[in-house]
Short mmCIF file of C-alpha atoms in Angstrom, two decimals:
data_model
loop_
_atom_site.label_atom_id
_atom_site.label_comp_id
_atom_site.label_asym_id
_atom_site.label_seq_id
_atom_site.Cartn_x
_atom_site.Cartn_y
_atom_site.Cartn_z
CA MET A 1 -15.23 -27.01 43.36
CA THR A 2 -13.71 -30.24 40.61
CA SER A 3 -13.64 -33.19 40.75
CA GLY A 4 -10.51 -34.18 40.89
CA GLY A 5 -8.13 -37.04 40.79
CA CYS A 6 -8.16 -37.56 36.90
CA GLY A 7 -5.64 -39.74 35.65
CA ASP A 8 -2.02 -37.73 36.75
CA ALA A 9 -1.20 -35.20 37.01
CA PRO A 10 2.50 -33.00 36.26
CA LYS A 11 4.04 -31.21 39.11
CA ARG A 12 3.69 -27.89 36.59
CA ARG A 13 1.72 -25.85 35.88
CA GLY A 14 1.31 -23.61 33.07
CA ARG A 15 3.18 -24.16 29.43
CA PRO A 16 6.75 -25.10 29.18
CA PRO A 17 8.63 -22.58 27.51
CA ALA A 18 10.51 -25.32 25.25
CA GLN A 19 6.97 -26.74 24.07
CA SER A 20 5.28 -25.13 21.17
CA SER A 21 1.56 -24.49 21.52
CA GLU A 22 0.41 -27.37 19.74
CA ASP A 23 2.51 -29.70 22.13
CA THR A 24 0.16 -27.48 25.07
CA ARG A 25 -2.43 -27.74 22.22
CA ASP A 26 -1.92 -32.12 22.06
CA ARG A 27 -1.46 -32.33 26.06
CA VAL A 28 -4.87 -30.21 26.42
CA LEU A 29 -6.58 -33.02 24.00
CA ARG A 30 -5.67 -35.43 25.53
CA ALA A 31 -6.39 -34.80 29.00
CA ALA A 32 -9.68 -33.92 28.03
CA ARG A 33 -10.01 -37.51 27.00
CA VAL A 34 -9.23 -38.53 29.93
CA CYS A 35 -11.06 -36.34 31.96
CA PHE A 36 -14.03 -37.08 30.26
CA GLY A 37 -13.16 -40.00 30.04
CA GLU A 38 -13.40 -41.72 33.49
CA ALA A 39 -15.35 -38.87 34.69
CA GLY A 40 -18.19 -37.34 31.74
CA TYR A 41 -18.85 -34.13 30.49
CA ALA A 42 -21.58 -32.64 33.59
CA GLN A 43 -18.93 -34.19 36.05
CA THR A 44 -15.63 -32.48 34.61
CA SER A 45 -13.97 -29.57 34.79
CA MET A 46 -11.80 -26.75 33.00
CA ALA A 47 -9.07 -26.65 35.69
CA ASP A 48 -9.36 -30.76 36.20
CA ILE A 49 -8.01 -30.80 32.74
CA ALA A 50 -5.78 -28.50 33.86
CA GLN A 51 -4.70 -30.46 35.89
CA VAL A 52 -3.96 -33.05 34.68
CA ALA A 53 -2.72 -31.29 31.34
CA GLY A 54 -0.11 -29.63 33.77
CA VAL A 55 -1.20 -25.72 32.60
CA THR A 56 -3.60 -22.74 34.40
CA PRO A 57 -7.43 -23.77 33.34
CA ARG A 58 -6.85 -19.99 32.22
CA ALA A 59 -4.47 -21.40 29.14
CA ILE A 60 -7.26 -24.05 27.84
CA TYR A 61 -9.45 -21.02 26.64
CA HIS A 62 -5.71 -19.40 24.80
CA TYR A 63 -7.39 -22.59 22.97
CA VAL A 64 -10.75 -22.55 24.00
CA ASP A 65 -14.19 -20.50 24.25
CA SER A 66 -15.69 -23.41 26.38
CA LYS A 67 -15.74 -26.92 27.95
CA ALA A 68 -18.36 -27.93 24.96
CA GLU A 69 -15.96 -26.18 22.25
CA LEU A 70 -12.87 -28.47 24.25
CA PHE A 71 -14.47 -31.72 24.22
CA GLY A 72 -15.23 -31.21 19.99
CA GLN A 73 -11.58 -29.97 19.88
CA ALA A 74 -11.13 -33.80 21.76
CA ALA A 75 -13.22 -35.27 19.55
CA ALA A 76 -12.31 -34.11 16.35
CA ALA A 77 -8.64 -35.35 17.54
CA ALA A 78 -9.62 -38.66 18.00
CA TYR A 79 -11.94 -38.82 14.87
CA SER A 80 -9.68 -37.35 12.90
CA ARG A 81 -6.52 -40.30 14.13
CA PHE A 82 -8.72 -43.01 13.49
CA PHE A 83 -10.52 -42.40 10.23
CA ALA A 84 -6.84 -41.56 9.24
CA GLU A 85 -5.66 -44.89 11.25
CA ILE A 86 -8.28 -47.15 8.66
CA ALA A 87 -7.00 -44.67 5.75
CA ASP A 88 -3.27 -46.51 6.20
CA ARG A 89 -4.60 -49.66 7.88
CA VAL A 90 -7.63 -50.78 5.78
CA PHE A 91 -8.19 -49.78 1.74
CA HIS A 92 -4.43 -50.61 0.81
CA TYR A 93 -6.11 -53.79 0.63
CA GLU A 94 -8.33 -55.41 -1.99
CA LYS A 95 -10.29 -58.90 0.06
CA ALA A 96 -12.78 -58.27 2.60
CA ARG A 97 -10.69 -60.62 4.79
CA GLU A 98 -7.36 -58.53 5.12
CA ARG A 99 -9.61 -55.35 5.43
CA LEU A 100 -11.08 -56.55 8.86
CA LYS A 101 -7.66 -58.15 9.94
CA GLY A 102 -6.80 -54.05 8.97
CA PHE A 103 -9.62 -52.57 11.55
CA ILE A 104 -8.13 -55.30 13.72
CA ASP A 105 -4.39 -53.25 13.25
CA VAL A 106 -5.96 -50.19 13.74
CA PHE A 107 -7.85 -50.34 17.12
CA ARG A 108 -3.78 -52.60 18.12
CA SER A 109 -1.75 -50.14 16.59
CA LEU A 110 -4.17 -47.05 18.40
CA TYR A 111 -4.49 -49.07 22.13
CA GLN A 112 -1.00 -48.98 22.42
CA GLU A 113 -0.30 -45.24 21.57
CA ASP A 114 -3.47 -44.36 23.49
CA PRO A 115 -5.64 -46.35 24.49
CA SER A 116 -7.59 -42.21 25.12
CA VAL A 117 -7.93 -41.74 21.98
CA VAL A 118 -9.50 -45.27 20.79
CA ALA A 119 -12.38 -44.96 24.21
CA PHE A 120 -13.33 -41.93 23.26
CA ILE A 121 -14.28 -42.60 19.65
CA SER A 122 -17.91 -44.72 21.02
CA LEU A 123 -17.34 -42.18 24.71
CA ALA A 124 -18.20 -38.73 22.64
CA VAL A 125 -21.17 -39.70 21.13
CA ILE A 126 -22.54 -41.15 24.15
CA GLU A 127 -22.28 -38.28 25.46
CA ALA A 128 -23.36 -35.52 23.07
CA SER A 129 -26.31 -37.24 23.21
CA ARG A 130 -26.44 -36.40 26.26
CA ASN A 131 -26.11 -33.84 26.83
CA PRO A 132 -27.39 -30.97 24.02
CA GLU A 133 -25.16 -28.16 24.24
CA LEU A 134 -22.52 -30.42 22.74
CA GLU A 135 -24.35 -30.61 19.31
CA ASP A 136 -22.63 -27.46 18.20
CA PHE A 137 -19.35 -27.92 18.57
CA MET A 138 -19.22 -32.43 17.19
CA PRO A 139 -17.58 -33.37 14.24
CA SER A 140 -18.98 -33.19 11.43
CA HIS A 141 -18.48 -36.30 8.53
CA SER A 142 -17.66 -35.78 4.70
CA TRP A 143 -17.28 -39.25 4.00
CA THR A 144 -21.57 -40.69 2.07
CA MET A 145 -20.38 -44.06 3.15
CA SER A 146 -19.24 -45.27 6.32
CA PRO A 147 -16.07 -47.35 6.65
CA ASN A 148 -17.88 -50.25 7.37
CA GLU A 149 -20.74 -49.93 4.61
CA ILE A 150 -17.85 -49.76 1.95
CA LEU A 151 -16.69 -52.78 2.61
CA VAL A 152 -19.59 -54.63 3.01
CA GLN A 153 -20.73 -53.42 0.07
CA GLN A 154 -17.37 -53.68 -1.93
CA ALA A 155 -17.00 -57.38 -0.17
CA MET A 156 -21.05 -57.86 -1.76
CA GLU A 157 -19.78 -56.67 -5.88
CA ARG A 158 -16.58 -58.89 -5.24
CA GLY A 159 -18.65 -61.93 -5.01
CA GLU A 160 -16.74 -62.41 -1.00
CA MET A 161 -19.28 -62.45 0.84
CA ALA A 162 -21.02 -65.83 1.24
CA GLU A 163 -24.77 -66.73 -0.45
CA GLY A 164 -27.79 -65.29 1.33
CA ILE A 165 -25.65 -62.64 3.98
CA ASP A 166 -27.80 -58.88 4.24
CA PRO A 167 -25.99 -56.38 3.11
CA GLY A 168 -27.65 -53.97 6.38
CA GLY A 169 -27.52 -56.85 9.15
CA ALA A 170 -23.37 -57.29 8.46
CA VAL A 171 -22.58 -53.48 8.79
CA ALA A 172 -24.97 -53.25 11.74
CA LEU A 173 -22.78 -56.30 13.06
CA LEU A 174 -19.62 -54.24 12.07
CA ASP A 175 -21.44 -51.71 13.75
CA VAL A 176 -22.29 -53.14 16.45
CA PHE A 177 -18.47 -54.79 17.12
CA GLY A 178 -16.83 -51.63 16.36
CA ALA A 179 -18.68 -50.42 19.60
CA GLY A 180 -17.53 -52.84 21.99
CA LEU A 181 -13.92 -53.07 21.02
CA THR A 182 -14.05 -48.49 21.85
CA LEU A 183 -16.01 -49.03 24.50
CA VAL A 184 -14.29 -52.27 25.67
CA ALA A 185 -10.75 -49.22 25.74
CA THR A 186 -12.84 -47.79 28.49
CA ALA A 187 -11.59 -50.14 30.82
CA ASP A 188 -7.92 -50.12 32.14
CA ARG A 189 -7.32 -54.37 30.65
CA GLY A 190 -3.67 -53.33 29.66
CA ALA A 191 -2.14 -56.83 27.84
CA ALA A 192 -5.90 -58.58 27.92
CA TYR A 193 -6.72 -55.87 25.34
CA LEU A 194 -4.60 -56.96 22.40
CA ALA A 195 -4.96 -60.47 23.19
CA MET A 196 -8.39 -59.91 22.95
CA LEU A 197 -7.61 -58.17 19.59
CA ASP A 198 -5.98 -61.31 19.04
CA VAL A 199 -7.33 -63.89 19.50
CA ILE A 200 -10.90 -62.07 17.04
CA ASP A 201 -7.42 -62.00 13.77
CA ARG A 202 -8.10 -65.83 14.60
CA LEU A 203 -11.53 -65.16 14.35
CA ILE A 204 -10.98 -63.63 11.25
CA ASP A 205 -9.40 -66.53 9.88
CA GLY A 206 -11.76 -68.78 10.66
CA ALA A 207 -9.05 -70.37 13.17
CA LEU A 208 -10.95 -69.60 16.89
CA PHE A 209 -12.19 -73.47 16.84
CA VAL A 210 -11.30 -76.67 16.11
CA ASP A 211 -13.35 -79.47 15.17
#
């Protein structure tokens, strides 16, 4: 029995002849993000995901061997997209303040394109901690330092951080801040989410409060 009701299911079933295998895979991965995000890993079935993707459950097994592998591929695709945006929008800036605004622009761009990508960044970690069978399928990272660690370290080296700021504390704050932005994206906030990002931009600029 399927849990049903995740997302809006299209009427067509199976892969449309005009669409490529890669298009279908992308659609399946997006459906997986939506369904896992709404119902959780344990409560989501392959049939649920197939319904939202507009394919048969058997078609999904053309791309993966199990639900756990599908979750891992959905996580890998979300993280790949997220870190590609960071590379494009954050580290081409020199100053830490501009880089922070670049991070906000990453969330803005991804949320406007596909909120399920933003929401899946933190959700994947949470679900993996709850479901041991996901451990072998979660994507590994090749970097030795996280983007937040790089930002803080380089800001310290350039003298951009105020005196007395602990680097570890600054990294932890950015980690919590980023996790919050992904978790908030799990709710259907629409324009309110984007308005929140605009307010954060003003906070970074020091223009949120008046004396």
